[in-house]
Short mmCIF file of C-alpha atoms in Angstrom, two decimals:
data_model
loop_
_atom_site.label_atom_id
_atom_site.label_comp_id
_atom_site.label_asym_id
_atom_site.label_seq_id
_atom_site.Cartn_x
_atom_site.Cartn_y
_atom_site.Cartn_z
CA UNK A 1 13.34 37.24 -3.69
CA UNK A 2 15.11 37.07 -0.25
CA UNK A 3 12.79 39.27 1.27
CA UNK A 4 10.13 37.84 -0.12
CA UNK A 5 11.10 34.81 1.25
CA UNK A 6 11.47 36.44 4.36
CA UNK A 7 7.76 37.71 4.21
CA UNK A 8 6.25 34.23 3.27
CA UNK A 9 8.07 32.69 6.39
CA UNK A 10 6.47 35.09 8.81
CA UNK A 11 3.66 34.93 7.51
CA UNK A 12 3.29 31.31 7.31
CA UNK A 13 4.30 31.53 11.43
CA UNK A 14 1.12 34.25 11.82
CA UNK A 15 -1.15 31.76 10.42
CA UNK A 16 0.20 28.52 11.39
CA UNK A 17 -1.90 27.73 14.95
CA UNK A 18 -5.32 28.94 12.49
CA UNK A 19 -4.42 26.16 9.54
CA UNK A 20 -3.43 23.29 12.13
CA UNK A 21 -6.67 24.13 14.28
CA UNK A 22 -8.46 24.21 10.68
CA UNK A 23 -6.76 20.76 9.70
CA UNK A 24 -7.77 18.94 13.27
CA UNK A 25 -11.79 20.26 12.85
CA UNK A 26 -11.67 18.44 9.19
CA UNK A 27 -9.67 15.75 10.68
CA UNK A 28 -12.31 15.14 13.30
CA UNK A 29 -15.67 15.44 11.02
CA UNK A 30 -14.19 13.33 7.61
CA UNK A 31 -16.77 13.76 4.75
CA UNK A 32 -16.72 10.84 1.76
CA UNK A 33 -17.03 12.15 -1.75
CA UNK A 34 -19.46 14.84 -2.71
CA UNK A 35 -20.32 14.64 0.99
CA UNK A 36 -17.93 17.70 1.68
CA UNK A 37 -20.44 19.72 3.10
CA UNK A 38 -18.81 20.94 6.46
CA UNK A 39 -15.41 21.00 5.30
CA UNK A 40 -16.81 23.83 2.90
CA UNK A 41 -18.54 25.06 5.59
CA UNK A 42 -14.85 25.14 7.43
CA UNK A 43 -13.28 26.65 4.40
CA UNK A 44 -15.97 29.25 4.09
CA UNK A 45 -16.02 30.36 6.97
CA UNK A 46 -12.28 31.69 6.54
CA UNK A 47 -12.95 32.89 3.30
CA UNK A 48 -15.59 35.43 4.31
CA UNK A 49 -13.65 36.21 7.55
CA UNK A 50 -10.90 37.37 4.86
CA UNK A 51 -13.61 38.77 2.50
CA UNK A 52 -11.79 36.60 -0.07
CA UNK A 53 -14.48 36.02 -3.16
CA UNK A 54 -15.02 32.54 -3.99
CA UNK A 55 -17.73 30.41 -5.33
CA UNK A 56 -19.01 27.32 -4.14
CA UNK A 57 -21.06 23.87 -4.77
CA UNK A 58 -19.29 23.80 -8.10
CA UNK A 59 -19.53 19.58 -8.50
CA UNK A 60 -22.12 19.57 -5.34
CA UNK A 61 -19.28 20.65 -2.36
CA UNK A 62 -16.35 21.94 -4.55
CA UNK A 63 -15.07 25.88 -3.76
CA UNK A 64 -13.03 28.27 -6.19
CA UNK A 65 -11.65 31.51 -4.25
CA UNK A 66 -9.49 33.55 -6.47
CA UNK A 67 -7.31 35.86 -5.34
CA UNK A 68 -5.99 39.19 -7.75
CA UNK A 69 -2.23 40.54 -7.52
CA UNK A 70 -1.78 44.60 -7.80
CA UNK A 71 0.75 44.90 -10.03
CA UNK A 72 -0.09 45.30 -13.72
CA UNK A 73 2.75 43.26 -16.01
CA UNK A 74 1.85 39.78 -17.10
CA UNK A 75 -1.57 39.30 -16.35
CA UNK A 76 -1.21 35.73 -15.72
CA UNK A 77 -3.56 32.87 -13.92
CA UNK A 78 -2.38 30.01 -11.68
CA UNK A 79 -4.49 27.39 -10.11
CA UNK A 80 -3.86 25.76 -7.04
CA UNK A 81 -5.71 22.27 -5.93
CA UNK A 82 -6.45 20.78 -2.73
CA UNK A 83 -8.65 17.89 -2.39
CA UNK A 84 -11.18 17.76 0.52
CA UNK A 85 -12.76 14.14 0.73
CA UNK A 86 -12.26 11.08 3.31
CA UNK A 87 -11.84 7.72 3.42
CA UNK A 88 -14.57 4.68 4.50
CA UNK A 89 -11.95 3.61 7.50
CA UNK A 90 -11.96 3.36 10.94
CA UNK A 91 -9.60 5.45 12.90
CA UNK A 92 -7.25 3.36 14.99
CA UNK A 93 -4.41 6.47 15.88
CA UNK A 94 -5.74 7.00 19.41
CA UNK A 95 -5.08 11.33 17.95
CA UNK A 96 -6.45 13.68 20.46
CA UNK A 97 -8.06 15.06 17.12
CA UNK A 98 -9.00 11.62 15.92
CA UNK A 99 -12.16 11.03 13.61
CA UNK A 100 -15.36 11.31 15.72
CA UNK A 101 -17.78 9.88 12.64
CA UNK A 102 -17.31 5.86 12.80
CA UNK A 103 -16.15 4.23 9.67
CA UNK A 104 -14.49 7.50 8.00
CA UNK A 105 -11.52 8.90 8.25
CA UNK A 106 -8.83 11.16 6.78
CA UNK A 107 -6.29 8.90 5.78
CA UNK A 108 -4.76 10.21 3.10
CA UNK A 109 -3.80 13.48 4.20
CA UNK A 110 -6.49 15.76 2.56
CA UNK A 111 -7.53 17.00 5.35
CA UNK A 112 -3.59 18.92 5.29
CA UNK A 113 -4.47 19.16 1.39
CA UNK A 114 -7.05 21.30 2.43
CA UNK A 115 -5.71 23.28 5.39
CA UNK A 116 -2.19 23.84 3.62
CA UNK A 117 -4.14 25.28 0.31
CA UNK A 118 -6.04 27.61 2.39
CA UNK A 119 -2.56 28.40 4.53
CA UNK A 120 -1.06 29.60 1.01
CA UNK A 121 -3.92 31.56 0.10
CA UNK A 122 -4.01 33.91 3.29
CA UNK A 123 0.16 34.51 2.74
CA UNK A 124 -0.99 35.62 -1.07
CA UNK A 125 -3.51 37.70 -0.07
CA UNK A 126 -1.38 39.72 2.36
CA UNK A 127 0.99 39.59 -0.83
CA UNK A 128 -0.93 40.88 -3.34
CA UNK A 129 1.12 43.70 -3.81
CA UNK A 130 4.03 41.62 -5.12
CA UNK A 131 2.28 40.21 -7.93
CA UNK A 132 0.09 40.59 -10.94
CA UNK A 133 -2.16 38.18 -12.68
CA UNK A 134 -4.61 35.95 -10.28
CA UNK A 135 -4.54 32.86 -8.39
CA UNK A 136 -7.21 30.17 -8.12
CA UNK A 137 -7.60 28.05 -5.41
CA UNK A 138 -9.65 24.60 -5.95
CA UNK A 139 -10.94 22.98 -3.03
CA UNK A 140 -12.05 19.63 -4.77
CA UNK A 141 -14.31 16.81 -3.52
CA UNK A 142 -14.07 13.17 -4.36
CA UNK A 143 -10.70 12.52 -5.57
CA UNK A 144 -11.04 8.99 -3.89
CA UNK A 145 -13.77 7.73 -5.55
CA UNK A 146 -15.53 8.61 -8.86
CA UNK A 147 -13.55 12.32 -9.25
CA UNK A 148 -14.46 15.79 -8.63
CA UNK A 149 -11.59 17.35 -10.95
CA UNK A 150 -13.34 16.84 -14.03
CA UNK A 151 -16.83 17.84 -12.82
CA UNK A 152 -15.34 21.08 -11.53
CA UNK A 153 -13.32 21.63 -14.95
CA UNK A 154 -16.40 21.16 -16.92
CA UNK A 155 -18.65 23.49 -14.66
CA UNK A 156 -15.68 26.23 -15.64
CA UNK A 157 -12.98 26.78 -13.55
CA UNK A 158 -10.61 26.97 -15.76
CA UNK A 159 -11.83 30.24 -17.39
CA UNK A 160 -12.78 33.68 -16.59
CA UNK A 161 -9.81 34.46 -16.35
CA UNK A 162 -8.27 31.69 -18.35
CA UNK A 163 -5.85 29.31 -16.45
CA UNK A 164 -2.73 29.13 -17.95
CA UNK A 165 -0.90 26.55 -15.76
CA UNK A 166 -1.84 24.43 -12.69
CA UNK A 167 -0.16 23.12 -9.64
CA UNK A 168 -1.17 20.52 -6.58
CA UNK A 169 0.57 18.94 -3.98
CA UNK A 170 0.24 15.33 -2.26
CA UNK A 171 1.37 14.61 1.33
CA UNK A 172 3.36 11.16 0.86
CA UNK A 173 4.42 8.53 3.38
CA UNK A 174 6.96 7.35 0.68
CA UNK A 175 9.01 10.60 0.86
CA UNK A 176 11.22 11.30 4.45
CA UNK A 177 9.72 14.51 6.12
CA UNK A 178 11.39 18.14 4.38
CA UNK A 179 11.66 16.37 1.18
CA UNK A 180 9.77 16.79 -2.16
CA UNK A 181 9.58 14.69 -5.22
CA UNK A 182 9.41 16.70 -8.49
CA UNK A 183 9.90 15.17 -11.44
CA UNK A 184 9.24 15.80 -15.41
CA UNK A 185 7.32 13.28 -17.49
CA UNK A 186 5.17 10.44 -16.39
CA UNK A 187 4.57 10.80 -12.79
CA UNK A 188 1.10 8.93 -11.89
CA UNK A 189 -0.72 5.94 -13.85
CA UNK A 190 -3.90 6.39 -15.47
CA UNK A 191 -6.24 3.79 -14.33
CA UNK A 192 -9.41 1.63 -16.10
CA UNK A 193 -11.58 -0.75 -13.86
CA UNK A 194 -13.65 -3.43 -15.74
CA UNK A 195 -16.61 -6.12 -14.67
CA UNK A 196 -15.90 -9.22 -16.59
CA UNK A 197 -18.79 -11.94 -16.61
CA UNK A 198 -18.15 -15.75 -17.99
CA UNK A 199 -21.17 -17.45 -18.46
CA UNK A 200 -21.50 -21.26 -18.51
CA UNK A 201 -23.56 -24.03 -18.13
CA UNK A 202 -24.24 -25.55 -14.37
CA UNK A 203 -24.35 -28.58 -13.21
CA UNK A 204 -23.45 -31.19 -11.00
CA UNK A 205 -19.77 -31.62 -9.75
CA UNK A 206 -19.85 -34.97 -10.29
CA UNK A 207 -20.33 -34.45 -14.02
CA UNK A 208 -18.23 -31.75 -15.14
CA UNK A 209 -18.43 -33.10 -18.92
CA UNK A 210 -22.40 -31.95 -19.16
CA UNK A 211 -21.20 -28.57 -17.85
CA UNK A 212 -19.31 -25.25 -19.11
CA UNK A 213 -17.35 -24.25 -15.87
CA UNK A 214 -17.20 -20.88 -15.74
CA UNK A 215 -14.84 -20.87 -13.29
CA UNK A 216 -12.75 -22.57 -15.02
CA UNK A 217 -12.92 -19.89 -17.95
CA UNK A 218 -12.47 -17.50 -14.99
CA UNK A 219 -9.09 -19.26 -13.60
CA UNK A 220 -7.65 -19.45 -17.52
CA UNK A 221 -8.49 -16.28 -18.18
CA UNK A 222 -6.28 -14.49 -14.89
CA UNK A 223 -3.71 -17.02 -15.71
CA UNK A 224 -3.41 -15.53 -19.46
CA UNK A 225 -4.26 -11.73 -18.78
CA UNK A 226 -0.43 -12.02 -16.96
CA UNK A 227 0.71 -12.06 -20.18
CA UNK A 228 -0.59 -8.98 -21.79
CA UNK A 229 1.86 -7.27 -19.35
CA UNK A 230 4.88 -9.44 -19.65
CA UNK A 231 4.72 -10.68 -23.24
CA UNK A 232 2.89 -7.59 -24.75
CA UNK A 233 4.33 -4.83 -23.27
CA UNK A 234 7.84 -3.49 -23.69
CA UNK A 235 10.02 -4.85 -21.21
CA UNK A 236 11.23 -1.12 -20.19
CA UNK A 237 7.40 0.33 -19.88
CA UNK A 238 5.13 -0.33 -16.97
CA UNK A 239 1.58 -1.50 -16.33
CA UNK A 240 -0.29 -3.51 -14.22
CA UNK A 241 -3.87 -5.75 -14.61
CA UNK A 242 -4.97 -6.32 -11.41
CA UNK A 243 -8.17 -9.04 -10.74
CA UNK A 244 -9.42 -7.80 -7.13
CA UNK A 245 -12.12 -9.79 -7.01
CA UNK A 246 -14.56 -12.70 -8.31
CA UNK A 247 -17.77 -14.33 -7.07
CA UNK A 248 -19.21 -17.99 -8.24
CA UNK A 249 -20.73 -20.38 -6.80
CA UNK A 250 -22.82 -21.08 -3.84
CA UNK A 251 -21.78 -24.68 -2.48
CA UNK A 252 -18.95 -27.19 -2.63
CA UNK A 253 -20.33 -29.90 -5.51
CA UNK A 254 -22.07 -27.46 -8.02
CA UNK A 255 -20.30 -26.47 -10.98
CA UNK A 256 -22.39 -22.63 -10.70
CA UNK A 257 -23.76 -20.76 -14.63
CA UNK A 258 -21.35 -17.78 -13.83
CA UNK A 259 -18.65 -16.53 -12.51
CA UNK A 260 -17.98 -12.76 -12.09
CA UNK A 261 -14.75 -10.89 -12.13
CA UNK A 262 -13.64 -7.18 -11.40
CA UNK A 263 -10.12 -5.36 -11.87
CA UNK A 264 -8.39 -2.28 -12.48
CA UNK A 265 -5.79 -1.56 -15.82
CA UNK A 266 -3.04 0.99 -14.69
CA UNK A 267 -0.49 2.80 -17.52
CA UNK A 268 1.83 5.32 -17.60
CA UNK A 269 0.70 6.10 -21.47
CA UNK A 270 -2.78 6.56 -23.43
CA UNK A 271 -0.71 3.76 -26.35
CA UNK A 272 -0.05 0.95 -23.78
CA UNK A 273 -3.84 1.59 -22.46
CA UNK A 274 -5.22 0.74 -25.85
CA UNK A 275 -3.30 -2.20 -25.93
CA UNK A 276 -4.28 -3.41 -22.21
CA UNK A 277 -7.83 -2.95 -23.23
CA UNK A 278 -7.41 -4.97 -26.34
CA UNK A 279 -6.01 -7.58 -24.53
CA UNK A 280 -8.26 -7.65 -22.00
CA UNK A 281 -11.18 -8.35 -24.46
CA UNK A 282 -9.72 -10.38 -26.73
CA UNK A 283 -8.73 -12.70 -24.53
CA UNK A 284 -11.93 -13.23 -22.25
CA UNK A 285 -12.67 -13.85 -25.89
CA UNK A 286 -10.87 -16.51 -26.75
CA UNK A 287 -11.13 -18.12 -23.09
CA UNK A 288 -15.06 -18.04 -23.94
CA UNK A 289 -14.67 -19.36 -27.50
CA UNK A 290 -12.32 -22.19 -26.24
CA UNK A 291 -14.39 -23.26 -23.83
CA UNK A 292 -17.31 -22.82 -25.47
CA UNK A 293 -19.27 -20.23 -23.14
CA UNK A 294 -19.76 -16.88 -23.53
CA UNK A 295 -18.69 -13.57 -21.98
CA UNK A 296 -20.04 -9.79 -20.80
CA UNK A 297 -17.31 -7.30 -20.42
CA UNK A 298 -17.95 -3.79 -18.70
CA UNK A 299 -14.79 -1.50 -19.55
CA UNK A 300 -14.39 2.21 -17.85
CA UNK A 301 -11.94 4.64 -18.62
CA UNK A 302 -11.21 6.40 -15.72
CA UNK A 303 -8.45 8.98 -14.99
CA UNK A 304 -5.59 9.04 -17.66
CA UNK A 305 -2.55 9.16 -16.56
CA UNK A 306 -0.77 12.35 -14.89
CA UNK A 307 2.04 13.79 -16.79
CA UNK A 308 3.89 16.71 -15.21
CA UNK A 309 5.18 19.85 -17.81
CA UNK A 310 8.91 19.55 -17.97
CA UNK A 311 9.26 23.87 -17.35
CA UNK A 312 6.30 23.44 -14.83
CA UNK A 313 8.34 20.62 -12.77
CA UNK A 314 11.43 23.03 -13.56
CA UNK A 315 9.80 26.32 -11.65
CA UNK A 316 8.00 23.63 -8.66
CA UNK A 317 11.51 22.16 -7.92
CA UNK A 318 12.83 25.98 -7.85
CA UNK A 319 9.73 26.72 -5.44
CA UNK A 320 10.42 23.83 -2.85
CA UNK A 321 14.05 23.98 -3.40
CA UNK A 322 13.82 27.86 -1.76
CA UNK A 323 11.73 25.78 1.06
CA UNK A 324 13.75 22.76 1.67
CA UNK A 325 16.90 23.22 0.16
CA UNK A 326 17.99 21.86 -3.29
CA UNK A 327 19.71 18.55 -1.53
CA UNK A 328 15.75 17.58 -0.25
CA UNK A 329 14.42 18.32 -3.82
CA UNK A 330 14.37 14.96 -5.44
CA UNK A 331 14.18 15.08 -9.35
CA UNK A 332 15.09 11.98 -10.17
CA UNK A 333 12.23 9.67 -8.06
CA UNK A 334 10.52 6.93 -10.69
CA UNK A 335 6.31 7.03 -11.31
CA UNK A 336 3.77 5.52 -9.17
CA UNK A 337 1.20 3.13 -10.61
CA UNK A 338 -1.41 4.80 -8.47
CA UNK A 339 -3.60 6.73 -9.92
CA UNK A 340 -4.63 10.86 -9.49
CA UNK A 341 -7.22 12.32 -11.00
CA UNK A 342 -5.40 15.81 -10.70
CA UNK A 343 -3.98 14.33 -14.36
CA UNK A 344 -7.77 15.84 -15.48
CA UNK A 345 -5.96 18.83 -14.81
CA UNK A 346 -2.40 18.83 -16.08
CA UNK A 347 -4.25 17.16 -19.26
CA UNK A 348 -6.15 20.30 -19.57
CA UNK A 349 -3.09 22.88 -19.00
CA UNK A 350 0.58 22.89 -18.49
CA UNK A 351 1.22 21.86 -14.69
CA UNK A 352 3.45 19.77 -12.36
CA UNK A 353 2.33 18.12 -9.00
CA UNK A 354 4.09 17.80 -6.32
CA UNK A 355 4.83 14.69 -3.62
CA UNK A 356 5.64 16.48 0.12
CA UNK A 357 7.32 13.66 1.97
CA UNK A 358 5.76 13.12 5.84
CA UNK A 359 7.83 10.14 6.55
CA UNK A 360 10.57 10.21 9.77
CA UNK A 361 11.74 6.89 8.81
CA UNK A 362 11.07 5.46 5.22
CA UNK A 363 11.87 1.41 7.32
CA UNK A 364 8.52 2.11 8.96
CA UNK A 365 6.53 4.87 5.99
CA UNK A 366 3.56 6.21 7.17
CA UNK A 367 1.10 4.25 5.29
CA UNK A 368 -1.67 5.69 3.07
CA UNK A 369 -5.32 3.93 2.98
CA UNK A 370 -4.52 2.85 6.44
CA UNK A 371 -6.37 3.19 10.10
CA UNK A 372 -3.14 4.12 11.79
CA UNK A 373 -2.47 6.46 9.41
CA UNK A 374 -0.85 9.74 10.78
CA UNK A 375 1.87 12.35 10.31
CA UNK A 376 3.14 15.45 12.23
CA UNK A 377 1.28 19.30 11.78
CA UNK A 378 4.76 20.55 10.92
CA UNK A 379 4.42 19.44 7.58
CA UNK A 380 1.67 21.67 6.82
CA UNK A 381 4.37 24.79 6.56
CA UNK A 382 5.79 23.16 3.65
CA UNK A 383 2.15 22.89 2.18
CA UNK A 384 1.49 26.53 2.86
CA UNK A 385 5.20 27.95 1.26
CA UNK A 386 5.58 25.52 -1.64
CA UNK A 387 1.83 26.20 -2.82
CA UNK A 388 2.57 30.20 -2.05
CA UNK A 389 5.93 30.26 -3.65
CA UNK A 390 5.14 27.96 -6.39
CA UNK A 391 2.48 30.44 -7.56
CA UNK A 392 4.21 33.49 -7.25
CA UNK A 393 7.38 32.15 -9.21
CA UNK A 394 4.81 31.29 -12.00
CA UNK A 395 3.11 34.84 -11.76
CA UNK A 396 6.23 36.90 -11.70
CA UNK A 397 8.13 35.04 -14.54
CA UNK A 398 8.86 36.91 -17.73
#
């Protein structure tokens, strides 16, 4: 394994100036979801230089490349997932490589998704001699905003040859730089968003008594929602209603007909989301009934939440740990209530996923979703050796 180690470490020095000049281009020209069109271009481009096979506009702008190992014992398949797609904000780093399309920008780091991904899968193809089996590389759109994972799962990619375990790796602002957080179990929420609607009678604010404020049934009802989480959940589990926004009214002394909410239900398990949704309804019930309006609730399921394999967070913590060192391999970190839709994938087959800390000082994190968002190239060499090493541990296990 030492000299394999060895191998993976110069290789990921021969190709390091090609994946940072590939991260900058999709740095500079961010795409929003399904808009991926010249960051597949980008990745393309590399693939035929390398004569690597691949297929592409799977879910509009995704890319599978596959890669096959030489050696004939366990004939094994691992995928590996990068997502490509931007973010609506304006760039505010002052980067020479800074966003040149106004309004988007890569601030979330999959634009090092991306390049890292494609970093492992040049080492593995100048390794293919030291495994068997085959390796899949994903190069997903639209994470951010209505998914590409499951688009691209149900347009195949996880047969032919059959995937038997998946892995994918976040840059994180929460994590110091040469640390990873790897742990079993729970790891992200699964999220729900829902439209709520009270409708009432208007009126003048003068005579609130010939009305129905809907308002009103809007105020009681994000007063009592609270509740499902503290007084219906168990104290030790976690979940989180959040109301992020609500229109009514158009002037100062008119009690308005409607009043319009919207909000997202986050869970770490597929029980406590049944009972958030329960809640949820029956009490824009009651709020309606007591009040005597009525009410029109729109309720999504969107991702569920993202679960890693204990034996697959096992082998990724063995992968990074020959990286970083065991000390920087954090086991023991607690879930995030955001939300992933990689947890299509680990839902679908055994899999772990991966935080990659890009943080120098966690007083001052680098910030995700921001405009100032920004972290150092370096980084991308743990990308390019934890993805590499985390597939060939999985390949070459008994």
């Amino acid at each position: 394994m030492q000299q394999i180690l060895s191998k993976i470490e110069n290789l990921t020095q021969k190709y390091y100036a090609d994946i940072v000049e590939l991260r900058h281009a999709i740095h500079m020209h961010p795409e929003l979801e399904f808009e991926e069109e010249n960051t597949a271009n980008l990745l393309c481009e590399i693939l035929d230089k390398y004569k690597i096979k691949y297929k592409r506009n799977i879910a509009k702008t995704g890319i599978l490349a596959q890669i096959d190992g030489e050696l004939n014992a366990h004939k094994k398949c691992v995928l590996l997932r990068a997502d490509m797609d931007a973010l609506p904000v304006q760039e505010e780093t002052n980067l020479p490589y800074a966003s040149k399309i106004k309004g988007k920008m890569h601030a979330c780091g999959h634009d090092g998704h991306s390049a890292g991904l494609m970093g492992a899968l040049l080492i593995l193809n100048e390794l293919k001699s030291e495994f068997s089996g085959s390796v899949k590389f994903m190069f997903q759109p639209a994470e951010e905003g209505s998914g590409g994972a499951k688009p691209m799962i149900e347009a195949g990619i996880l047969e032919n040859p059959k995937v038997d375990a998946v892995f994918g790796c976040h840059l994180w602002g929460e994590g110091l730089e040469n640390t990873a957080q790897i742990m079993s179990g729970e790891m992200m929420a699964g999220v729900d968003v829902f439209d709520l609607e009270f409708i009432g009678r208007g009126g003048h604010g003068a005579h609130p008594h010939t009305t129905i404020d809907p308002i009103v049934m809007a105020a009681k009802f994000i007063s009592d929602i609270q509740c499902a989480i503290s007084r219906r959940l168990r104290p030790v589990d976690a979940g989180v209603i959040t109301i992020g926004s609500i229109h009514a009214g158009t002037t100062f002394n008119v009690i308005p007909q409607n009043a319009l909410l919207s909000g997202t239900v986050r869970f770490l398990s597929e029980e406590n989301q049944a009972l958030l949704q329960k809640a949820i309804e029956n009490t824009a019930k009651a709020v309606a009934l007591e009040f005597g309006g009525e009410f029109r609730l729109d309720y999504k399921r969107e991702y569920p939440p993202l679960i890693n394999d204990a034996k697959m967070a096992l082998l990724a913590r063995r992968a990074f740990a020959k990286v970083l060192g065991e000390d920087n391999v954090i086991s023991d970190a607690k879930p995030t209530m955001g939300a992933e839709d990689f947890a299509y994938l680990t839902q679908a087959r055994k899999g772990a996923y991966i935080f990659v800390g890009i943080s120098k000082d966690l007083k001052n994190p680098t910030r995700h979703h921001s405009s100032t968002f920004c972290w150092d190239d370096e980084n991308l060499k743990v990308l390019m050796q934890g993805d590499a090493l985390m597939a060939l541990e999985f390949l070459n296990q008994a």
